[in-house]
CSV table of C-alpha atoms in Angstrom, one decimal:
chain,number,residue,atom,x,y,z
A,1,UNK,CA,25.5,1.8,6.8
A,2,UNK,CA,25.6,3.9,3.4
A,3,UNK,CA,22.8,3.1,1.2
A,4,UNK,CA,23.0,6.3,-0.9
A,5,UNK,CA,19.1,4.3,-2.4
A,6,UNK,CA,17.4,8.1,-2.9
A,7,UNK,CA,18.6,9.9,-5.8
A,8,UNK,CA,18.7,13.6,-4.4
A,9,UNK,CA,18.8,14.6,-7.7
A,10,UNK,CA,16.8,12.9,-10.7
A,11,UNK,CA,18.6,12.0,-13.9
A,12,UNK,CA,15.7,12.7,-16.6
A,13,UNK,CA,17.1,9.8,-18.6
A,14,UNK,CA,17.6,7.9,-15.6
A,15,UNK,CA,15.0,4.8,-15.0
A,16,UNK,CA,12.7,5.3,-11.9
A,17,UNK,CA,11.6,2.9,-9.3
A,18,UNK,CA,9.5,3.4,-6.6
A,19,UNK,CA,10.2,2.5,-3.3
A,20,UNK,CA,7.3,2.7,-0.6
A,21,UNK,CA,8.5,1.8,2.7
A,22,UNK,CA,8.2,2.9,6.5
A,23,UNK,CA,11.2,3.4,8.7
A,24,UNK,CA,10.1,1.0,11.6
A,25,UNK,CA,9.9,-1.5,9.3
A,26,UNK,CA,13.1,-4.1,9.3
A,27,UNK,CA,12.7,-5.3,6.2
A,28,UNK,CA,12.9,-1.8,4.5
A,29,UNK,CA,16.1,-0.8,6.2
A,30,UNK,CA,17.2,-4.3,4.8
A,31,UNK,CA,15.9,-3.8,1.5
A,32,UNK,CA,17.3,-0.7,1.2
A,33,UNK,CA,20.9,-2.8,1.5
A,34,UNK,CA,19.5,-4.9,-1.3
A,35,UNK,CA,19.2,-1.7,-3.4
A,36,UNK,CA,22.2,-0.4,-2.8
A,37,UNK,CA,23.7,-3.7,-4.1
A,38,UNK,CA,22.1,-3.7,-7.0
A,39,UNK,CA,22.6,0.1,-7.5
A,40,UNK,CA,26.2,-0.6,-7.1
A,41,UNK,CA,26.4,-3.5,-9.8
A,42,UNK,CA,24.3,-1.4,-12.3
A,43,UNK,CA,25.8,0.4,-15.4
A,44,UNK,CA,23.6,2.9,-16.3
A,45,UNK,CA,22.0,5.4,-12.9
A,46,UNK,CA,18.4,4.7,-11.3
A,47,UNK,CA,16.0,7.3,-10.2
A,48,UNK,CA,14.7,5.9,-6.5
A,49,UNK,CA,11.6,8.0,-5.5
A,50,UNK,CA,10.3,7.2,-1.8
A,51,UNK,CA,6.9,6.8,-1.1
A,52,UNK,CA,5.8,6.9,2.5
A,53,UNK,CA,3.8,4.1,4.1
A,54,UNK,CA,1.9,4.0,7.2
A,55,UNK,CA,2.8,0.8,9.5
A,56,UNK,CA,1.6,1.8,12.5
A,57,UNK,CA,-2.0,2.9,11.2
A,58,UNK,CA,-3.7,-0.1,13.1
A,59,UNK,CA,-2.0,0.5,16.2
A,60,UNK,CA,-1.8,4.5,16.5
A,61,UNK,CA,-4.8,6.1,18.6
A,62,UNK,CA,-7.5,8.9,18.4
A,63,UNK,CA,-4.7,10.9,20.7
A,64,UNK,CA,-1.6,10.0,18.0
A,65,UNK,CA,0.0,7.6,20.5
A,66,UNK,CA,1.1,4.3,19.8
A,67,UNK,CA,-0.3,1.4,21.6
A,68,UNK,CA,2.2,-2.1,21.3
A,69,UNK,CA,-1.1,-3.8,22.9
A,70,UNK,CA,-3.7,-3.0,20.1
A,71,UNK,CA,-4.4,-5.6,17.8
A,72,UNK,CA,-2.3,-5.3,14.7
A,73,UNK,CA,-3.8,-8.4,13.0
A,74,UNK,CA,-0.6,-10.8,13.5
A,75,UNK,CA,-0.1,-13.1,16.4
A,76,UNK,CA,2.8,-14.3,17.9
A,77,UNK,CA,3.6,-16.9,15.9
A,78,UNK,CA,3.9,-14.2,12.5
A,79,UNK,CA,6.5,-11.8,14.7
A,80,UNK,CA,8.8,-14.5,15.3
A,81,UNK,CA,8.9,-16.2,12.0
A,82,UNK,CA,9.6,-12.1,10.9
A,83,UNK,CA,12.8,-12.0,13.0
A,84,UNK,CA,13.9,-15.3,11.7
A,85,UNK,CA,13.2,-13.7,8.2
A,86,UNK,CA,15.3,-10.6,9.4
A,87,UNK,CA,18.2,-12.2,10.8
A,88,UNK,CA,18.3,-14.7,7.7
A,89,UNK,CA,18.7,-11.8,5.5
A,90,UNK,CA,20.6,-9.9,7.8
A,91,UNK,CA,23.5,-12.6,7.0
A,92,UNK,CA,22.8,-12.4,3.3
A,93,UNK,CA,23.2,-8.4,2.9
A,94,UNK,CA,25.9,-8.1,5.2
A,95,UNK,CA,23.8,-5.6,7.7
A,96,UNK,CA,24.3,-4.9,11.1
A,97,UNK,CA,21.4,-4.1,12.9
A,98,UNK,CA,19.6,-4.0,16.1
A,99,UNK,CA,15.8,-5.6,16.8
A,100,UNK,CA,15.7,-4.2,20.3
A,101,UNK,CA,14.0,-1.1,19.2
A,102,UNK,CA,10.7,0.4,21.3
A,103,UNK,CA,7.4,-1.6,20.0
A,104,UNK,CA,6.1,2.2,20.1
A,105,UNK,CA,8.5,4.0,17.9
A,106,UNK,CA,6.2,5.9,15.2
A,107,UNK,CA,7.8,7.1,12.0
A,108,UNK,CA,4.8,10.0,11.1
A,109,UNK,CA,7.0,12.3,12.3
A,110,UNK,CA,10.3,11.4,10.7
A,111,UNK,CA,7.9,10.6,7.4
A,112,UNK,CA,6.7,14.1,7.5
A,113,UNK,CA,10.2,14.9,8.3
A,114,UNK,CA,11.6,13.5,5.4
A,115,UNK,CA,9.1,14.9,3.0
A,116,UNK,CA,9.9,18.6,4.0
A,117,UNK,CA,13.6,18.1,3.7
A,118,UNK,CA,12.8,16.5,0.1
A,119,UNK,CA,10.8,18.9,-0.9
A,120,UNK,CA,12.7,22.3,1.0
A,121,UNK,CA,16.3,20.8,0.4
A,122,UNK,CA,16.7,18.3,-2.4
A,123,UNK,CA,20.5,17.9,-2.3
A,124,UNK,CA,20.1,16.7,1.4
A,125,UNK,CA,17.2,14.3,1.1
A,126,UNK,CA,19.6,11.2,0.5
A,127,UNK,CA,21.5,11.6,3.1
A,128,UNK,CA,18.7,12.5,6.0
A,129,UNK,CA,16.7,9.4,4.7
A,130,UNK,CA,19.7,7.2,5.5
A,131,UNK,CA,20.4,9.0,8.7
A,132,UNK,CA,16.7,8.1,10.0
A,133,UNK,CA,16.7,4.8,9.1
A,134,UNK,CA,20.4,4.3,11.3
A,135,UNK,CA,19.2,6.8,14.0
A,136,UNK,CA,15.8,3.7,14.8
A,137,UNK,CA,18.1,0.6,13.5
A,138,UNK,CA,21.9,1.7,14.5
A,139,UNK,CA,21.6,3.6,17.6
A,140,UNK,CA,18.1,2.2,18.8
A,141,UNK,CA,16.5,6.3,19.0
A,142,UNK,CA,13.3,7.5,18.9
A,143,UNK,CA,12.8,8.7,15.4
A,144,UNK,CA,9.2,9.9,16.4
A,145,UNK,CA,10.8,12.7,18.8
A,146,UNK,CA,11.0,15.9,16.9
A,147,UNK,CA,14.2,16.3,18.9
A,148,UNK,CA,15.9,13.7,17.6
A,149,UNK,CA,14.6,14.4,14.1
A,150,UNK,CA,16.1,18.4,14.6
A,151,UNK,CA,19.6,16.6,15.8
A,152,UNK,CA,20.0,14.6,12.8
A,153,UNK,CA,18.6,17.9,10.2
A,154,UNK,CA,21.5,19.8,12.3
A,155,UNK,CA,24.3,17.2,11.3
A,156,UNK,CA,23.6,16.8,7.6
A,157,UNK,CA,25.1,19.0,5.3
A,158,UNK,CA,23.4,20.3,2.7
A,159,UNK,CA,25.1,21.3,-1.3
A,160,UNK,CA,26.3,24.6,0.4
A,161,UNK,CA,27.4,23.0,3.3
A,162,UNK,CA,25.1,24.6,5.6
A,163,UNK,CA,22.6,22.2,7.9
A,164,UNK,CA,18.9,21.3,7.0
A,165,UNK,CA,17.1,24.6,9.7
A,166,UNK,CA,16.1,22.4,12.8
A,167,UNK,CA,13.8,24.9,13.5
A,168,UNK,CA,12.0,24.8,10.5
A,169,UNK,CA,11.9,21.1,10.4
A,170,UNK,CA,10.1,20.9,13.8
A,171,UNK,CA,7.7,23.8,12.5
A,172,UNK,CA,6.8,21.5,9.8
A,173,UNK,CA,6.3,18.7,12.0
A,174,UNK,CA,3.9,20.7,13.4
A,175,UNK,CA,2.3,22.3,10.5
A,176,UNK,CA,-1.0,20.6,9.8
A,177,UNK,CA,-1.3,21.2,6.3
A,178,UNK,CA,1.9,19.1,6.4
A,179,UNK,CA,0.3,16.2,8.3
A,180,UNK,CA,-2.7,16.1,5.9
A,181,UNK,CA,-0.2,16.1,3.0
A,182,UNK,CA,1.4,12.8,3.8
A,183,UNK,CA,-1.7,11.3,5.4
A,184,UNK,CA,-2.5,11.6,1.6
A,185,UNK,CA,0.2,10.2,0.5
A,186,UNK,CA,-0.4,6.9,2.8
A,187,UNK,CA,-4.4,6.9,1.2
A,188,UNK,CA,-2.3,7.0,-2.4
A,189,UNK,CA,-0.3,4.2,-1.5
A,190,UNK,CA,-3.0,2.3,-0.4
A,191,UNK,CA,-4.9,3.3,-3.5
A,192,UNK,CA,-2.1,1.7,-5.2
A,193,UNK,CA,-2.8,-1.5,-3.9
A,194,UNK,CA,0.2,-1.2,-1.0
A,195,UNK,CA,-0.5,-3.6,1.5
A,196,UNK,CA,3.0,-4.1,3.1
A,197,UNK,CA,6.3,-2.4,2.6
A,198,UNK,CA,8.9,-2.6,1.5
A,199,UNK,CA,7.4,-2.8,-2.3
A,200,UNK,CA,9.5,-1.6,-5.4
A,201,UNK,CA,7.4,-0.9,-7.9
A,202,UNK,CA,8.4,-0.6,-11.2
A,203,UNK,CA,6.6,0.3,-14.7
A,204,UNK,CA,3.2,-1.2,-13.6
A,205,UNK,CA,5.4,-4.5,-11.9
A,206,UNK,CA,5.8,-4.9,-8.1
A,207,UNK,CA,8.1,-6.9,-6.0
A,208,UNK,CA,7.1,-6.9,-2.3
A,209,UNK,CA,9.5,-7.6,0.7
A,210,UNK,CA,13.1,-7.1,0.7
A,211,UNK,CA,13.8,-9.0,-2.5
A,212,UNK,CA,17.5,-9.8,-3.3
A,213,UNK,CA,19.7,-7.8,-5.9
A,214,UNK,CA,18.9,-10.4,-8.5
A,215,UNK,CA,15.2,-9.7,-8.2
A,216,UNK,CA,15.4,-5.9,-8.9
A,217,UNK,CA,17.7,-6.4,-11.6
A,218,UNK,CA,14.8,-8.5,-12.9
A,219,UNK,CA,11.7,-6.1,-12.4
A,220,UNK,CA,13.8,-3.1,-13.8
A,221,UNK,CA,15.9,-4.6,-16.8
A,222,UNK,CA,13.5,-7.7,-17.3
């Protein structure tokens, strides 16, 4: 699915929302259909700027695994009225998807991930955002495995049309100094007053969960 929701390249007269969202979560990839609808009807460009969020902070251990069994403060009855939610709005955005993913699929990798390739090659961020999000939700993969993560650098294309370096994406899945950079950035977003993703945040305004079109339209242009 092409959601083109980043903006690789800011328009400095552009509006700017902010997006903070987590690739495991459902309702991001969904909202990020949403976007794209409303992106699409809009006139003038919008600035997107992604803001990682931690979803799996409750149920990640002391040795960075992730354990499906630890309590994540929602019982059964919660999880099943989400996939209702998700397959409800699954019909309304037109989105193919599957929920058959691993219960312990962590994103702090591809997060990390993502941040390097935004910050190391602009022009590419879009469309290695959108890759993630279809490697978990399209082809069910393990977007925690630094493997996968190097695959999808090697297939997109940067502005020269040479590849994001694999290598140096897993190197800075590795670095440390990386990993205490976005653990930052998931403090900041709590900070903020984050407590679930997706949120959209715009010009001291919020709308939280994967809001229709209609609903952005009415944060942004009021």
């Amino acid at each position: 699915m092409s959601h083109d929701t980043v903006a690789s390249d800011a328009d400095p007269n552009a509006d700017t929302l902010t997006m903070y969202a987590d690739y495991v979560c459902p309702f991001c990839y969904l909202g990020e259909a949403s976007l794209a609808q409303y992106r699409e009807e809009r006139d003038e460009p919008l600035n997107v700027e992604w803001h990682p969020f931690d979803l799996r902070s409750r149920e990640r251990g002391p040795d960075g695994e992730i354990d499906p069994a630890a309590d994540s403060g929602k019982d059964d009855e919660y999880y099943e009225q989400a996939r209702e939610n998700v397959r409800r709005l699954q019909e309304e955005y037109d989105v193919e998807m599957s929920l058959e993913i691993a219960e312990d699929v962590d994103s702090k990798n591809a997060q990390q991930a993502a941040l390097f390739v935004r910050e190391e090659y602009p022009e590419a961020f879009a469309t290695f955002h959108e890759r993630v999000f279809d490697a978990l939700w399209q082809d069910e993969r393990d977007i925690g495995d630094p493997d996968v993560l190097a695959e999808i650098a090697a297939d997109v294309g940067s502005a020269d049309g040479e590849g994001i370096d694999p290598d140096a994406l897993r190197a800075a899945i590795d670095d440390p100094e990386r990993e205490t950079a976005l653990e930052k950035r998931f403090r900041e977003a709590q900070q903020t007053g984050i407590t679930g993703v997706p949120t959209f945040a715009y010009d001291g305004h919020a709308a939280r969960g994967a809001v229709p079109p209609e609903h952005l339209r009415r944060l942004i242009e009021g």
